[in-house]
PDB file of C-alpha atoms in Angstrom:
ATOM      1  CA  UNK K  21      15.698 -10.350 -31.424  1.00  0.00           C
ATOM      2  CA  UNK K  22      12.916 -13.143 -31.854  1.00  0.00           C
ATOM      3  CA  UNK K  23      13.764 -14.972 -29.128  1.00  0.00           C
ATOM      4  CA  UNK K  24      15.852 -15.482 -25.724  1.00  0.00           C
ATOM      5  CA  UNK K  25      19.283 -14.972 -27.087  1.00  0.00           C
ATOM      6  CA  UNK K  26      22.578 -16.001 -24.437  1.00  0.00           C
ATOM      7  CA  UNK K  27      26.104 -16.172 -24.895  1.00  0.00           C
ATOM      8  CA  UNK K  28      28.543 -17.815 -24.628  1.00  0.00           C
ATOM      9  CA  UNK K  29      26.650 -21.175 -25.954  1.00  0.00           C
ATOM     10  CA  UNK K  30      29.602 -23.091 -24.648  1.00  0.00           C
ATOM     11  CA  UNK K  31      32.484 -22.317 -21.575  1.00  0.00           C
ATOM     12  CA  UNK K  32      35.016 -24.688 -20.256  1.00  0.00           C
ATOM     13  CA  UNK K  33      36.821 -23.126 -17.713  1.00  0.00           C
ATOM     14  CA  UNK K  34      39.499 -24.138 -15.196  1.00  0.00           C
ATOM     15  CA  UNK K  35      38.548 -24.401 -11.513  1.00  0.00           C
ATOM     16  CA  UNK K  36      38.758 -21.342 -10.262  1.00  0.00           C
ATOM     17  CA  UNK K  37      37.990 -18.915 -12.677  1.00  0.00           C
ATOM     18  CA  UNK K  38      35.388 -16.491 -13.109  1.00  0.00           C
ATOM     19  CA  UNK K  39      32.569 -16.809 -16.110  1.00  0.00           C
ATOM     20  CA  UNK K  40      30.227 -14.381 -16.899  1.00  0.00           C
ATOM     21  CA  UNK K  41      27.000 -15.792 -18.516  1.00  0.00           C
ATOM     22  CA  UNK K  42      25.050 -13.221 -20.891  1.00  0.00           C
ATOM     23  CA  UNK K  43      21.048 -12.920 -21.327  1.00  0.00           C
ATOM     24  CA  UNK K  44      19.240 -10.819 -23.953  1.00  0.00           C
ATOM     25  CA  UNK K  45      15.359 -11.174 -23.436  1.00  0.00           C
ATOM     26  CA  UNK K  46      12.517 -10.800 -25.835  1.00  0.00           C
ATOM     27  CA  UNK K  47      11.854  -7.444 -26.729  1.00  0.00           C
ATOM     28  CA  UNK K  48       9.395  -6.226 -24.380  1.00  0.00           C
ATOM     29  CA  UNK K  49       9.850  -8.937 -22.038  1.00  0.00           C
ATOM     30  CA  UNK K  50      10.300  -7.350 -18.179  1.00  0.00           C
ATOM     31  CA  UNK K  51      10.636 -10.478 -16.222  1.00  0.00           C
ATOM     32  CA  UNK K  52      13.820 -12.632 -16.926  1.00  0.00           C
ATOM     33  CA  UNK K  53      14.404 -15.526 -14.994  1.00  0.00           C
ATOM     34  CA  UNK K  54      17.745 -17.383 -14.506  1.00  0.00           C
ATOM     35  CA  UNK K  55      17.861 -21.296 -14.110  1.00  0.00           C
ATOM     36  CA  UNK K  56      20.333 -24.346 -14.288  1.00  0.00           C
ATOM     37  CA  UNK K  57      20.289 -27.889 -15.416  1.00  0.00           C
ATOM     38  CA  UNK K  58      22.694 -30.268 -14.774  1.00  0.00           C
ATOM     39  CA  UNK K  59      23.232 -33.279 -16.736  1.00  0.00           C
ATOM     40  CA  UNK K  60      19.642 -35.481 -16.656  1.00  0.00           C
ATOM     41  CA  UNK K  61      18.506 -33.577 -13.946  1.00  0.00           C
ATOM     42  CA  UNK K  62      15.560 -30.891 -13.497  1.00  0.00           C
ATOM     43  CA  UNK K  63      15.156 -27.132 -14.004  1.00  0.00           C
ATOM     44  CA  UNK K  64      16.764 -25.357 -10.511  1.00  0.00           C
ATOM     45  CA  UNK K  65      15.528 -21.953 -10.130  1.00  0.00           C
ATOM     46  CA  UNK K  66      17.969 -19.165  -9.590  1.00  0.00           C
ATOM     47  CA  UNK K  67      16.962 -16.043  -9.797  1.00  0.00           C
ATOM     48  CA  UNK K  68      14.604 -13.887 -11.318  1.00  0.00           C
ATOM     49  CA  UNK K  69      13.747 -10.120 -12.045  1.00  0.00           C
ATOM     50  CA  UNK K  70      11.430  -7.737 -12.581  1.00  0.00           C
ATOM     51  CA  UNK K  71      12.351  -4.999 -14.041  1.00  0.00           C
ATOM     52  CA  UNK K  72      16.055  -4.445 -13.094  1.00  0.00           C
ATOM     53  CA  UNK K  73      15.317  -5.547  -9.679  1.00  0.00           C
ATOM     54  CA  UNK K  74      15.152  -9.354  -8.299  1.00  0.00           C
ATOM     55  CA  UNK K  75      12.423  -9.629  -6.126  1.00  0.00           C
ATOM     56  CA  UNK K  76      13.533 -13.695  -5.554  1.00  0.00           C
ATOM     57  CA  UNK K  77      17.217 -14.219  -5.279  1.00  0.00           C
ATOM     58  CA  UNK K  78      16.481 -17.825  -2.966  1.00  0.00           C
ATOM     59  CA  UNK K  79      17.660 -20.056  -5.221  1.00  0.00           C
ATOM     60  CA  UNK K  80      21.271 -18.212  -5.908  1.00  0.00           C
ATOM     61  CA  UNK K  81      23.482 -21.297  -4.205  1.00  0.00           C
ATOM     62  CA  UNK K  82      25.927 -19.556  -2.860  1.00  0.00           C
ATOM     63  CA  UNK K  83      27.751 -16.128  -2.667  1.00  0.00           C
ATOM     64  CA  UNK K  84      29.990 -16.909  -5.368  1.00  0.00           C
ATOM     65  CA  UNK K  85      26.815 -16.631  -7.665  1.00  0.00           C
ATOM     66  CA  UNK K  86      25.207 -12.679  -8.410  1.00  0.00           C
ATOM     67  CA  UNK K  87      23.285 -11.371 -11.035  1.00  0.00           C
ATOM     68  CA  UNK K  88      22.321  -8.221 -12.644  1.00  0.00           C
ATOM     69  CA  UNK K  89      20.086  -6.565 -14.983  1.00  0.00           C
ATOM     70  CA  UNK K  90      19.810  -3.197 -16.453  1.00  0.00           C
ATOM     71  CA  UNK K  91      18.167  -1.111 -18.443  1.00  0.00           C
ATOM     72  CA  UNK K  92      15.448  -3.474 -17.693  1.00  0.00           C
ATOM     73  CA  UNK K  93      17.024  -5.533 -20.681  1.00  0.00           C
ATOM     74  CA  UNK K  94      20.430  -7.349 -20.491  1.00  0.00           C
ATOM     75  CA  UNK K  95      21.149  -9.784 -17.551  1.00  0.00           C
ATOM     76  CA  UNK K  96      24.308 -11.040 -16.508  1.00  0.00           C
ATOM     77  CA  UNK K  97      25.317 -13.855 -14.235  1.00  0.00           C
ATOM     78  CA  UNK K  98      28.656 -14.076 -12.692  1.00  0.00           C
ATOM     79  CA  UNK K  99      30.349 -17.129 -11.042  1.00  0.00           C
ATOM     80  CA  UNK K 100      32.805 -16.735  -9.368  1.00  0.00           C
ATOM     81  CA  UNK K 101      35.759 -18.583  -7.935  1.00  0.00           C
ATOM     82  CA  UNK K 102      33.847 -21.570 -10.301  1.00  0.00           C
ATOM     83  CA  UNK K 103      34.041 -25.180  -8.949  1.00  0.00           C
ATOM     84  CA  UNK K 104      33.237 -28.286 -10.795  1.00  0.00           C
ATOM     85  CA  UNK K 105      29.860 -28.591  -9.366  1.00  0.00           C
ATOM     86  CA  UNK K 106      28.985 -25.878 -11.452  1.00  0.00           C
ATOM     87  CA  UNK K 107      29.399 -27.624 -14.381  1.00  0.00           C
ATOM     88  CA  UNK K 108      25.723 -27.306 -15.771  1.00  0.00           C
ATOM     89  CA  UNK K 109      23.537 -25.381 -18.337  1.00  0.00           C
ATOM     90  CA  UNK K 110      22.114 -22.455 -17.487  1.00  0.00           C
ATOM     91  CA  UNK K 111      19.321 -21.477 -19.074  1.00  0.00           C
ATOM     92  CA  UNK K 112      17.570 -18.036 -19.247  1.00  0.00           C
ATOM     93  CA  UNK K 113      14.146 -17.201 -19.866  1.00  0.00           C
ATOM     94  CA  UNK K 114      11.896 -14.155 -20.708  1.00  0.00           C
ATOM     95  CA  UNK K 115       7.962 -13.240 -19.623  1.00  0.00           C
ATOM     96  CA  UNK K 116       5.759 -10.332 -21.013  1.00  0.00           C
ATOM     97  CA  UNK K 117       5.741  -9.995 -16.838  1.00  0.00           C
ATOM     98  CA  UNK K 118       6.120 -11.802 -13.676  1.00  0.00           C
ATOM     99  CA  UNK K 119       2.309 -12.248 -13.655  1.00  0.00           C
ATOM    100  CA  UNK K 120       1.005 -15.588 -13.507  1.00  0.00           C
ATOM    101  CA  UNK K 121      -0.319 -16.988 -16.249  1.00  0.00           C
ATOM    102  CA  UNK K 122       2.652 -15.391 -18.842  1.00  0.00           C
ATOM    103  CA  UNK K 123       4.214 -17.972 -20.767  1.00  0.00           C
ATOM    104  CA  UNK K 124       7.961 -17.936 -19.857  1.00  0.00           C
ATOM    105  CA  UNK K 125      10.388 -18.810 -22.769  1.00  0.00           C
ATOM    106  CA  UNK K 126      13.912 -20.177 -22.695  1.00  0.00           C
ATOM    107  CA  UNK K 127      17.101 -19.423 -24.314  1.00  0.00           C
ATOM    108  CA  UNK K 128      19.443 -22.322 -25.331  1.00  0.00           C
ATOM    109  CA  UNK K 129      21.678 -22.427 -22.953  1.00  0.00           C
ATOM    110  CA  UNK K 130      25.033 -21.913 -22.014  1.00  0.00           C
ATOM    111  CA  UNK K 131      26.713 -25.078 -21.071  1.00  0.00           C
ATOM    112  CA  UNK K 132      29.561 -24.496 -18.679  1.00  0.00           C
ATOM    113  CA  UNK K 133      32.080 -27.307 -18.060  1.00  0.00           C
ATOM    114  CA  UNK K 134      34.386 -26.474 -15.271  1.00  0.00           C
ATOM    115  CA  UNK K 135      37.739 -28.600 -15.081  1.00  0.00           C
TER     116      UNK K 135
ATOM    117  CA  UNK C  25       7.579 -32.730  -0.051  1.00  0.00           C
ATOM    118  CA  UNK C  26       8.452 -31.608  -2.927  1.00  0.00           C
ATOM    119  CA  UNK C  27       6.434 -28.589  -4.593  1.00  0.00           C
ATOM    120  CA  UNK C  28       5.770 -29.775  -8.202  1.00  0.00           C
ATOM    121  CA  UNK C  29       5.864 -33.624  -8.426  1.00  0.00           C
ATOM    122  CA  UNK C  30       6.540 -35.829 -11.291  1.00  0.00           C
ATOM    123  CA  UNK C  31       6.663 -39.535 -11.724  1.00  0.00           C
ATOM    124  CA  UNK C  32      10.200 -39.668 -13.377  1.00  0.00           C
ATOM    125  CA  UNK C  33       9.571 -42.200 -15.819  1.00  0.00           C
ATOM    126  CA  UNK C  34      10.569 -43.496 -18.166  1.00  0.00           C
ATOM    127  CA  UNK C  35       7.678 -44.469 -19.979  1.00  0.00           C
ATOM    128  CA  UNK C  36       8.631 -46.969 -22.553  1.00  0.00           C
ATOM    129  CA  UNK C  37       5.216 -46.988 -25.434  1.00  0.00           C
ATOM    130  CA  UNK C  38       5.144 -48.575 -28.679  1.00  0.00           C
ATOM    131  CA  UNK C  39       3.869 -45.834 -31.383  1.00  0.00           C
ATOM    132  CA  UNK C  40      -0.138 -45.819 -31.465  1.00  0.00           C
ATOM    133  CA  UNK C  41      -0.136 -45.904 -27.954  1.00  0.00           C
ATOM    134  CA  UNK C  42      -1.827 -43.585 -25.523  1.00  0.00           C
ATOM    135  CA  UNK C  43       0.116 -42.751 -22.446  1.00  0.00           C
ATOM    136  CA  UNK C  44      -1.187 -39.940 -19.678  1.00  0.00           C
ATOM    137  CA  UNK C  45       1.061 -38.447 -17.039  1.00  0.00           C
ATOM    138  CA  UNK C  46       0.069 -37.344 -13.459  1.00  0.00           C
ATOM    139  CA  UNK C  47       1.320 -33.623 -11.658  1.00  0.00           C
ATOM    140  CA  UNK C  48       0.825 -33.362  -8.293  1.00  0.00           C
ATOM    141  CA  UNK C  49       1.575 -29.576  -6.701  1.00  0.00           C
ATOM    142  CA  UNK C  50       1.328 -28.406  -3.258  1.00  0.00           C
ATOM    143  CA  UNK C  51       0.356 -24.727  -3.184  1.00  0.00           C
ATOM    144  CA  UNK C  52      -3.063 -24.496  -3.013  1.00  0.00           C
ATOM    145  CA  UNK C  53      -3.198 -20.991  -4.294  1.00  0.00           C
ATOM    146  CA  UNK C  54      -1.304 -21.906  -7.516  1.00  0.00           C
ATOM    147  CA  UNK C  55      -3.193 -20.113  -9.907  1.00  0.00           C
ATOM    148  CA  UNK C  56      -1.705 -20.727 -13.714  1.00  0.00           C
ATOM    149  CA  UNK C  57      -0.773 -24.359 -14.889  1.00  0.00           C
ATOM    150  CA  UNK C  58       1.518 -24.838 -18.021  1.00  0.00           C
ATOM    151  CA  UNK C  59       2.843 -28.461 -20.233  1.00  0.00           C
ATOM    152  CA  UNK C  60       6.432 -28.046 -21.342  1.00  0.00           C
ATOM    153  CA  UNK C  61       8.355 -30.315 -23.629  1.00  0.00           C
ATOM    154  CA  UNK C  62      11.967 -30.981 -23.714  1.00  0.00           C
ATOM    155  CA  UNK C  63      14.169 -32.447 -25.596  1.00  0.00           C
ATOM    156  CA  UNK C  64      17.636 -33.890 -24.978  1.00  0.00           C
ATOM    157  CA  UNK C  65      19.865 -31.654 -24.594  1.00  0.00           C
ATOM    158  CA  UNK C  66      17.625 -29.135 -25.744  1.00  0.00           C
ATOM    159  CA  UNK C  67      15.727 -26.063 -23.802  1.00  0.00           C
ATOM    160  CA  UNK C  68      12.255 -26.656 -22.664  1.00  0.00           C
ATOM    161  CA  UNK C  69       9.550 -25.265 -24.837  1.00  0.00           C
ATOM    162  CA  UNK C  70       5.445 -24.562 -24.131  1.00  0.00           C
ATOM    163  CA  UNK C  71       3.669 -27.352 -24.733  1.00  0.00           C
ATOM    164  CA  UNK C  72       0.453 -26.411 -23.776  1.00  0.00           C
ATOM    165  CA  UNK C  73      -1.474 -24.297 -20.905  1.00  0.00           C
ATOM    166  CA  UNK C  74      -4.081 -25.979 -19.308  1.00  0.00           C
ATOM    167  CA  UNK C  75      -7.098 -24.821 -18.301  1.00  0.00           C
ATOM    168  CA  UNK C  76      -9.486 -25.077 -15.412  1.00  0.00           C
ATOM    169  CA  UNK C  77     -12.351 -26.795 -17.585  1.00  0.00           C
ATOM    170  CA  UNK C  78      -9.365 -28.731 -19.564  1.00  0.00           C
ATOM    171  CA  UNK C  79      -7.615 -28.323 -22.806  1.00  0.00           C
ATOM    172  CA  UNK C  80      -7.081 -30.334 -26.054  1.00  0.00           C
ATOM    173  CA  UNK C  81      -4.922 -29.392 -28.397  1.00  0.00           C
ATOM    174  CA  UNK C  82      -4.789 -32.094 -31.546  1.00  0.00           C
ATOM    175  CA  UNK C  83      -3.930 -35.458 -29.934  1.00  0.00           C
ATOM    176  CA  UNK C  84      -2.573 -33.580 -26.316  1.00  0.00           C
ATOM    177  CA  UNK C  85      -5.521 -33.234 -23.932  1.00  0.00           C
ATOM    178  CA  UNK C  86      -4.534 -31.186 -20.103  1.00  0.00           C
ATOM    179  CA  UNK C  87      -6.653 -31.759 -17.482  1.00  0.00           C
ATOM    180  CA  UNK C  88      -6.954 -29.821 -14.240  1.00  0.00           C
ATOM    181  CA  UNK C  89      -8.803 -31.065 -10.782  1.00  0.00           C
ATOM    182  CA  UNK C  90      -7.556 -28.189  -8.489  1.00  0.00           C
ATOM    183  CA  UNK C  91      -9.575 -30.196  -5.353  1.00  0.00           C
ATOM    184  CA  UNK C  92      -7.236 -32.693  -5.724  1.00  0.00           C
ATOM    185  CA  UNK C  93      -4.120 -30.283  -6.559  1.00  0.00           C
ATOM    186  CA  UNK C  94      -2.793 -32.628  -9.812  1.00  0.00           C
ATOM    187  CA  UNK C  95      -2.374 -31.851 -13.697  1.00  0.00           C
ATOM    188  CA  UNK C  96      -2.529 -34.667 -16.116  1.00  0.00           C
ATOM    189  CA  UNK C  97      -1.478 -34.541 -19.706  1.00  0.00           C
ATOM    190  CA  UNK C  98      -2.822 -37.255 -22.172  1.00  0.00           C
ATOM    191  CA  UNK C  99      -0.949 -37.717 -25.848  1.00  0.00           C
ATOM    192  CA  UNK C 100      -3.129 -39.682 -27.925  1.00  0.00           C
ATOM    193  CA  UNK C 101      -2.041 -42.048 -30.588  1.00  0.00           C
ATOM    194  CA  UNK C 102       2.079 -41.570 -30.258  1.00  0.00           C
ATOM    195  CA  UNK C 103       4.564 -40.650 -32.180  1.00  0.00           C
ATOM    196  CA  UNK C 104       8.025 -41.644 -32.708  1.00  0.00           C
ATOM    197  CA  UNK C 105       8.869 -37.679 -32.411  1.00  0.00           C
ATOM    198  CA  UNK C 106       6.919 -37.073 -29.173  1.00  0.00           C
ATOM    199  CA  UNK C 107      10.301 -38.860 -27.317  1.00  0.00           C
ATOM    200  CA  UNK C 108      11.035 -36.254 -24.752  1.00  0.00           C
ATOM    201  CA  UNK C 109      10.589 -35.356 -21.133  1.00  0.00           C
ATOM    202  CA  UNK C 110       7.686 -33.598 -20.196  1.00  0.00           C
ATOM    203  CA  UNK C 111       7.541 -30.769 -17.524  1.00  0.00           C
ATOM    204  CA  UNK C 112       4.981 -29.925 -15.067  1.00  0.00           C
ATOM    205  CA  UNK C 113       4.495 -26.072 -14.512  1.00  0.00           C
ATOM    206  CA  UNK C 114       2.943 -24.030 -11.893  1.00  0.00           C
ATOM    207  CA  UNK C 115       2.367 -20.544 -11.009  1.00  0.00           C
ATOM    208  CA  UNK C 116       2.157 -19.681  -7.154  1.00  0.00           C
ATOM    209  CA  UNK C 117       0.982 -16.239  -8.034  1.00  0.00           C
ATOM    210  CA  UNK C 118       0.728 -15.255  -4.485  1.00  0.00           C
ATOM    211  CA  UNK C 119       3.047 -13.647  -2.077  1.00  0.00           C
ATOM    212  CA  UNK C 120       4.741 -12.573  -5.470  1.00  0.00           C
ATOM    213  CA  UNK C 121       5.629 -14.535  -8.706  1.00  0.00           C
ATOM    214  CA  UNK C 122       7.337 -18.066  -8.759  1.00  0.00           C
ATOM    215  CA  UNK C 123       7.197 -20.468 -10.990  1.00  0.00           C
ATOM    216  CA  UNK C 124       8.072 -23.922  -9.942  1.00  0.00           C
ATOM    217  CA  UNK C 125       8.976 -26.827 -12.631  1.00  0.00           C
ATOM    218  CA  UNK C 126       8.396 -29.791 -11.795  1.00  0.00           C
ATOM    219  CA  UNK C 127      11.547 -32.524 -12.597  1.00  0.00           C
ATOM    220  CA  UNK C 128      10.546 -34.268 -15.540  1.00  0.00           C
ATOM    221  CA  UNK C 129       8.542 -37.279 -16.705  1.00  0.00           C
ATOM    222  CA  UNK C 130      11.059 -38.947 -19.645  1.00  0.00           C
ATOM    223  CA  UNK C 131       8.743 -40.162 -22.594  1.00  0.00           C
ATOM    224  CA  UNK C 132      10.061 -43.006 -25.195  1.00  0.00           C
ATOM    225  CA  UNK C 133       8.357 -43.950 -28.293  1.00  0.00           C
ATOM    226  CA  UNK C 134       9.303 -47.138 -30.011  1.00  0.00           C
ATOM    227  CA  UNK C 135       8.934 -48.102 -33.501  1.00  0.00           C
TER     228      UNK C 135
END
């Protein structure tokens, strides 16, 4: 597609549940980074990969939180167990590579509510 | 201390009015530098990268001073639709890739 495409766009869940968030990069893209926003707050880094491996998994909060990738396209994050502290966006985003100096761009979102 | 800093704002300007914002960053081997915009509720977007000799880009001019380790971003004569917060971005680039945004300097332009 053009751009960072991820689905759902909206989840409210019950406390407890599992969600599974979905990321389709820019074509071409390799790196794909996952991050979350909560309300009025800054960008918190999650996770990102290269490739279909994540050379940076440090910001991943707990173990209730994994990701994967494969086929070096298609990410996935899983929550699991979800608590309302996870309420949040999480936002994806796509490089060329994880070189520095690659503009990284950003999906729209998927705004989990967890009640 | 924090790696990317931002003064949080807000910054409250009447339109016409030039307002700059200050980055500091603590990695001194931070090699790439980036401006994003967001808007509420809304994903960030580039605004601009800037450059080691600084960058203008119509009214948005990004400076660098890497001795001193800050970013500044000036908007010329403001606009009603240049209301947003405004995201510091650096690129470690060493010891592999991270990018670190900084949180946010919120932007209001009055009428």
């Amino acid at each position: 597609g053009a751009g960072v495409s991820q689905s759902p766009s909206n989840k409210v869940t019950e406390k407890g549940k599992d969600v599974e968030l979905r990321c389709d990069p820019i074509s071409g893209h390799t790196a794909l980074y996952w991050y979350r926003q909560s309300l009025g707050q800054g960008l918190e880094f999650l996770i990102y990969f290269q490739g279909n491996s994540a050379p940076d998994k440090s910001g991943l909060p707990s173990d209730r939180f994994s990701a994967e990738r494969t086929g070096g396209s298609v990410s996935t994050l899983t929550i699991q167990r979800t608590q309302q502290e996870d309420s949040a966006v999480y936002l994806c985003a796509s490089s060329l590579g994880a070189v520095s100096g690659n503009t990284i761009y950003f999906g729209e979102g998927s705004w989990l509510t967890v009640v | 201390r924090k790696e990317v800093e931002q003064d949080p704002g807000p910054f409250n300007v009447p339109e016409g009015a030039t307002v700059a914002f200050n980055c500091t960053y603590s990695n001194s081997a931070s090699q790439s530098f980036f401006w994003y915009r967001q808007d509420c509720r809304k994903e960030p977007k580039l605004l601009m990268s800037v450059y080691s000799s600084g960058n203008e880009d119509g009214r948005f001019t990004a400076q660098l001073n890497r001795a001193s380790q800050y970013i500044s971003l000036l908007i010329r004569d403001s606009k009603l639709s240049d209301s947003a917060t405004y995201l510091c971005v650096v690129n470690a680039g060493t010891g592999g890739f991270k990018t670190i945004f900084g949180a946010g300097t919120r932007l209001f332009v009055k009428a």
